[in-house]
């Protein structure tokens, strides 16, 4: 049975590396590397299908429970970004049944939509919103949804415009001793989302 725990989603980082045909830790490509890639990609697709079949990663709180939903959307979007990134690579390596791909896409759309936090909170936009933007960008890129891509583009451009001439992100830099951490976290999300959009034909560089 596929791994579906939060820890399981972290395993996707390793699975992505293998599926993306990179070298081993020692820098040596094993003879059966291509075969192992395909096996890992099968696991990724199986994992994603399991989440889709069981409506995984969907927001479980009402918007009135703000303290809960703020964290729930953060973790859901964070996990969705990893799952969809891995899935997007896997389907480039091996064939997938079109009906299965369509069903996963239907789940992904509902999942991402349920964790839309862009209109929640006092500030626009922070690293929390970027998690959603990355997830919606991945969905739009994989399933060719222009509306989703444009929504992610709007968030990225808004954050880019907020950067000061000193290179600071005001909403993150003011967070006390954690300011530098959140600055880096947001810049990372900004660049990864911009890269996803670039691959989808939207060049913000």
Tab-separated table of C-alpha atoms in Angstrom:
chain	number	residue	atom	x	y	z
A	1	UNK	CA	0.000	0.000	0.000
A	2	UNK	CA	1.324	3.484	-0.823
A	3	UNK	CA	2.662	5.710	1.941
A	4	UNK	CA	0.138	8.448	2.748
A	5	UNK	CA	1.489	9.928	5.975
A	6	UNK	CA	3.041	13.405	6.211
A	7	UNK	CA	6.425	11.677	6.492
A	8	UNK	CA	5.530	9.766	3.355
A	9	UNK	CA	5.229	12.988	1.403
A	10	UNK	CA	8.800	13.879	2.353
A	11	UNK	CA	9.928	10.650	0.707
A	12	UNK	CA	8.862	12.234	-2.573
A	13	UNK	CA	12.011	14.363	-2.540
A	14	UNK	CA	14.073	11.168	-2.823
A	15	UNK	CA	11.659	9.674	-5.318
A	16	UNK	CA	11.830	12.774	-7.491
A	17	UNK	CA	15.623	12.573	-7.611
A	18	UNK	CA	15.533	8.933	-8.703
A	19	UNK	CA	12.704	9.430	-11.163
A	20	UNK	CA	14.474	12.427	-12.679
A	21	UNK	CA	17.415	10.220	-13.737
A	22	UNK	CA	20.031	11.796	-11.535
A	23	UNK	CA	23.194	10.092	-10.356
A	24	UNK	CA	23.500	8.285	-7.050
A	25	UNK	CA	24.959	9.934	-3.933
A	26	UNK	CA	28.394	8.592	-4.910
A	27	UNK	CA	28.051	10.082	-8.391
A	28	UNK	CA	27.894	6.672	-10.046
A	29	UNK	CA	24.955	5.668	-12.233
A	30	UNK	CA	24.044	2.013	-11.544
A	31	UNK	CA	23.463	-0.298	-14.515
A	32	UNK	CA	19.773	-0.738	-13.698
A	33	UNK	CA	19.250	2.966	-13.005
A	34	UNK	CA	16.697	3.400	-15.794
A	35	UNK	CA	14.660	0.463	-14.529
A	36	UNK	CA	14.741	1.734	-10.934
A	37	UNK	CA	13.581	5.145	-12.166
A	38	UNK	CA	10.514	3.605	-13.756
A	39	UNK	CA	9.712	1.622	-10.626
A	40	UNK	CA	9.923	4.753	-8.496
A	41	UNK	CA	7.704	6.608	-10.972
A	42	UNK	CA	5.129	3.807	-10.729
A	43	UNK	CA	5.161	4.183	-6.939
A	44	UNK	CA	4.650	7.941	-7.252
A	45	UNK	CA	1.665	7.504	-9.559
A	46	UNK	CA	0.236	4.780	-7.314
A	47	UNK	CA	0.680	7.051	-4.291
A	48	UNK	CA	-1.015	9.970	-6.020
A	49	UNK	CA	-3.884	7.804	-7.227
A	50	UNK	CA	-4.396	6.538	-3.668
A	51	UNK	CA	-4.676	10.112	-2.415
A	52	UNK	CA	-7.124	10.914	-5.219
A	53	UNK	CA	-9.259	7.819	-4.564
A	54	UNK	CA	-9.470	8.691	-0.869
A	55	UNK	CA	-9.888	12.458	-1.250
A	56	UNK	CA	-6.629	13.082	0.578
A	57	UNK	CA	-5.171	16.488	1.470
A	58	UNK	CA	-8.516	18.242	1.390
A	59	UNK	CA	-9.086	21.037	3.902
A	60	UNK	CA	-11.002	19.649	6.862
A	61	UNK	CA	-11.984	22.833	8.684
A	62	UNK	CA	-14.526	25.539	8.003
A	63	UNK	CA	-13.173	28.985	7.177
A	64	UNK	CA	-14.603	30.249	10.482
A	65	UNK	CA	-12.064	28.116	12.385
A	66	UNK	CA	-9.322	30.457	11.256
A	67	UNK	CA	-6.532	29.328	13.601
A	68	UNK	CA	-7.031	25.745	12.483
A	69	UNK	CA	-7.590	26.393	8.806
A	70	UNK	CA	-4.548	28.686	8.576
A	71	UNK	CA	-2.303	25.783	9.508
A	72	UNK	CA	-4.391	23.204	7.633
A	73	UNK	CA	-4.135	25.085	4.344
A	74	UNK	CA	-0.410	25.620	4.883
A	75	UNK	CA	0.324	21.914	5.319
A	76	UNK	CA	-2.142	20.843	2.639
A	77	UNK	CA	-0.640	23.208	0.085
A	78	UNK	CA	2.887	22.272	1.152
A	79	UNK	CA	2.152	18.559	0.706
A	80	UNK	CA	0.187	19.082	-2.523
A	81	UNK	CA	3.143	20.921	-4.025
A	82	UNK	CA	5.447	17.964	-3.363
A	83	UNK	CA	2.947	15.370	-4.545
A	84	UNK	CA	2.107	17.195	-7.772
A	85	UNK	CA	5.765	17.949	-8.496
A	86	UNK	CA	6.637	14.265	-8.173
A	87	UNK	CA	3.602	13.223	-10.205
A	88	UNK	CA	4.410	15.727	-12.943
A	89	UNK	CA	7.895	14.245	-13.324
A	90	UNK	CA	6.692	10.641	-13.126
A	91	UNK	CA	4.217	10.950	-16.000
A	92	UNK	CA	7.027	12.249	-18.207
A	93	UNK	CA	8.989	9.067	-17.568
A	94	UNK	CA	6.292	6.422	-17.956
A	95	UNK	CA	2.900	6.155	-19.636
A	96	UNK	CA	-0.262	6.556	-17.582
A	97	UNK	CA	-3.813	5.597	-18.419
A	98	UNK	CA	-5.688	8.698	-19.636
A	99	UNK	CA	-8.714	7.957	-17.440
A	100	UNK	CA	-6.501	7.662	-14.353
A	101	UNK	CA	-4.746	10.932	-15.234
A	102	UNK	CA	-8.116	12.638	-15.698
A	103	UNK	CA	-9.409	11.320	-12.353
A	104	UNK	CA	-6.266	12.487	-10.545
A	105	UNK	CA	-6.642	15.887	-12.218
A	106	UNK	CA	-10.217	16.174	-11.004
A	107	UNK	CA	-9.080	15.420	-7.446
A	108	UNK	CA	-6.106	17.788	-7.707
A	109	UNK	CA	-8.345	20.654	-8.813
A	110	UNK	CA	-10.741	20.158	-5.890
A	111	UNK	CA	-7.884	19.698	-3.456
A	112	UNK	CA	-6.044	22.849	-4.475
A	113	UNK	CA	-9.258	24.862	-4.633
A	114	UNK	CA	-10.255	23.785	-1.100
A	115	UNK	CA	-7.013	25.229	0.296
A	116	UNK	CA	-7.159	28.569	-1.510
A	117	UNK	CA	-5.988	31.023	1.152
A	118	UNK	CA	-5.386	34.053	-1.074
A	119	UNK	CA	-8.311	36.016	0.342
A	120	UNK	CA	-7.686	34.951	3.931
A	121	UNK	CA	-5.567	36.800	6.429
A	122	UNK	CA	-4.643	40.434	6.965
A	123	UNK	CA	-1.653	40.572	4.619
A	124	UNK	CA	-0.987	39.855	0.949
A	125	UNK	CA	1.053	37.939	0.089
A	126	UNK	CA	3.239	35.824	2.407
A	127	UNK	CA	5.001	32.456	2.194
A	128	UNK	CA	1.680	30.818	3.136
A	129	UNK	CA	0.064	32.206	0.002
A	130	UNK	CA	3.070	31.147	-2.072
A	131	UNK	CA	2.498	27.551	-0.996
A	132	UNK	CA	-0.934	27.785	-2.572
A	133	UNK	CA	0.428	29.572	-5.649
A	134	UNK	CA	2.982	26.807	-6.182
A	135	UNK	CA	0.318	24.113	-5.885
A	136	UNK	CA	-2.056	25.869	-8.287
A	137	UNK	CA	0.815	26.504	-10.719
A	138	UNK	CA	1.695	22.805	-10.715
A	139	UNK	CA	-1.928	21.862	-11.292
A	140	UNK	CA	-2.202	24.369	-14.132
A	141	UNK	CA	1.058	23.190	-15.687
A	142	UNK	CA	0.233	19.473	-15.582
A	143	UNK	CA	-3.396	19.746	-16.696
A	144	UNK	CA	-2.950	22.780	-18.989
A	145	UNK	CA	-5.264	25.066	-17.030
A	146	UNK	CA	-4.575	28.667	-18.019
A	147	UNK	CA	-6.787	30.162	-15.311
A	148	UNK	CA	-4.788	28.406	-12.581
A	149	UNK	CA	-1.480	29.493	-14.109
A	150	UNK	CA	-2.625	33.113	-14.245
A	151	UNK	CA	-3.724	32.989	-10.616
A	152	UNK	CA	-0.239	31.838	-9.601
A	153	UNK	CA	1.300	34.493	-11.855
A	154	UNK	CA	-0.675	37.218	-10.065
A	155	UNK	CA	0.702	36.139	-6.668
A	156	UNK	CA	4.294	35.983	-7.926
A	157	UNK	CA	4.115	39.427	-9.536
A	158	UNK	CA	2.547	40.931	-6.428
A	159	UNK	CA	5.356	39.623	-4.222
A	160	UNK	CA	8.007	40.718	-6.727
A	161	UNK	CA	6.607	44.257	-6.670
A	162	UNK	CA	6.764	44.319	-2.863
A	163	UNK	CA	10.530	43.754	-2.773
A	164	UNK	CA	12.327	46.888	-1.568
A	165	UNK	CA	15.384	48.383	-3.274
A	166	UNK	CA	17.469	46.732	-0.556
A	167	UNK	CA	16.082	43.354	-1.619
A	168	UNK	CA	13.842	42.814	1.418
A	169	UNK	CA	10.369	41.354	1.552
A	170	UNK	CA	8.608	43.700	4.030
A	171	UNK	CA	6.010	41.217	5.302
A	172	UNK	CA	8.708	38.652	6.084
A	173	UNK	CA	11.654	40.834	7.101
A	174	UNK	CA	9.746	42.350	10.038
A	175	UNK	CA	9.295	38.992	11.769
A	176	UNK	CA	11.920	39.553	14.426
A	177	UNK	CA	14.699	37.007	14.816
A	178	UNK	CA	12.900	34.768	12.304
A	179	UNK	CA	12.838	37.480	9.643
A	180	UNK	CA	15.841	36.153	7.709
A	181	UNK	CA	14.437	32.618	7.753
A	182	UNK	CA	11.060	33.704	6.406
A	183	UNK	CA	12.753	35.962	3.866
A	184	UNK	CA	14.671	32.958	2.519
A	185	UNK	CA	11.642	30.695	2.657
A	186	UNK	CA	9.563	33.141	0.650
A	187	UNK	CA	12.298	33.741	-1.930
A	188	UNK	CA	12.638	29.989	-2.380
A	189	UNK	CA	8.914	29.666	-2.984
A	190	UNK	CA	9.028	32.644	-5.312
A	191	UNK	CA	11.736	31.157	-7.515
A	192	UNK	CA	10.305	27.633	-7.595
A	193	UNK	CA	6.864	28.939	-8.559
A	194	UNK	CA	8.418	31.219	-11.187
A	195	UNK	CA	10.295	28.207	-12.598
A	196	UNK	CA	7.065	26.187	-12.788
A	197	UNK	CA	5.378	29.034	-14.651
A	198	UNK	CA	8.390	29.351	-16.956
A	199	UNK	CA	8.127	25.664	-17.876
A	200	UNK	CA	4.440	26.280	-18.630
A	201	UNK	CA	5.316	29.082	-21.046
A	202	UNK	CA	4.980	32.099	-18.727
A	203	UNK	CA	8.324	33.901	-18.478
A	204	UNK	CA	8.472	36.268	-15.492
A	205	UNK	CA	12.247	36.523	-15.470
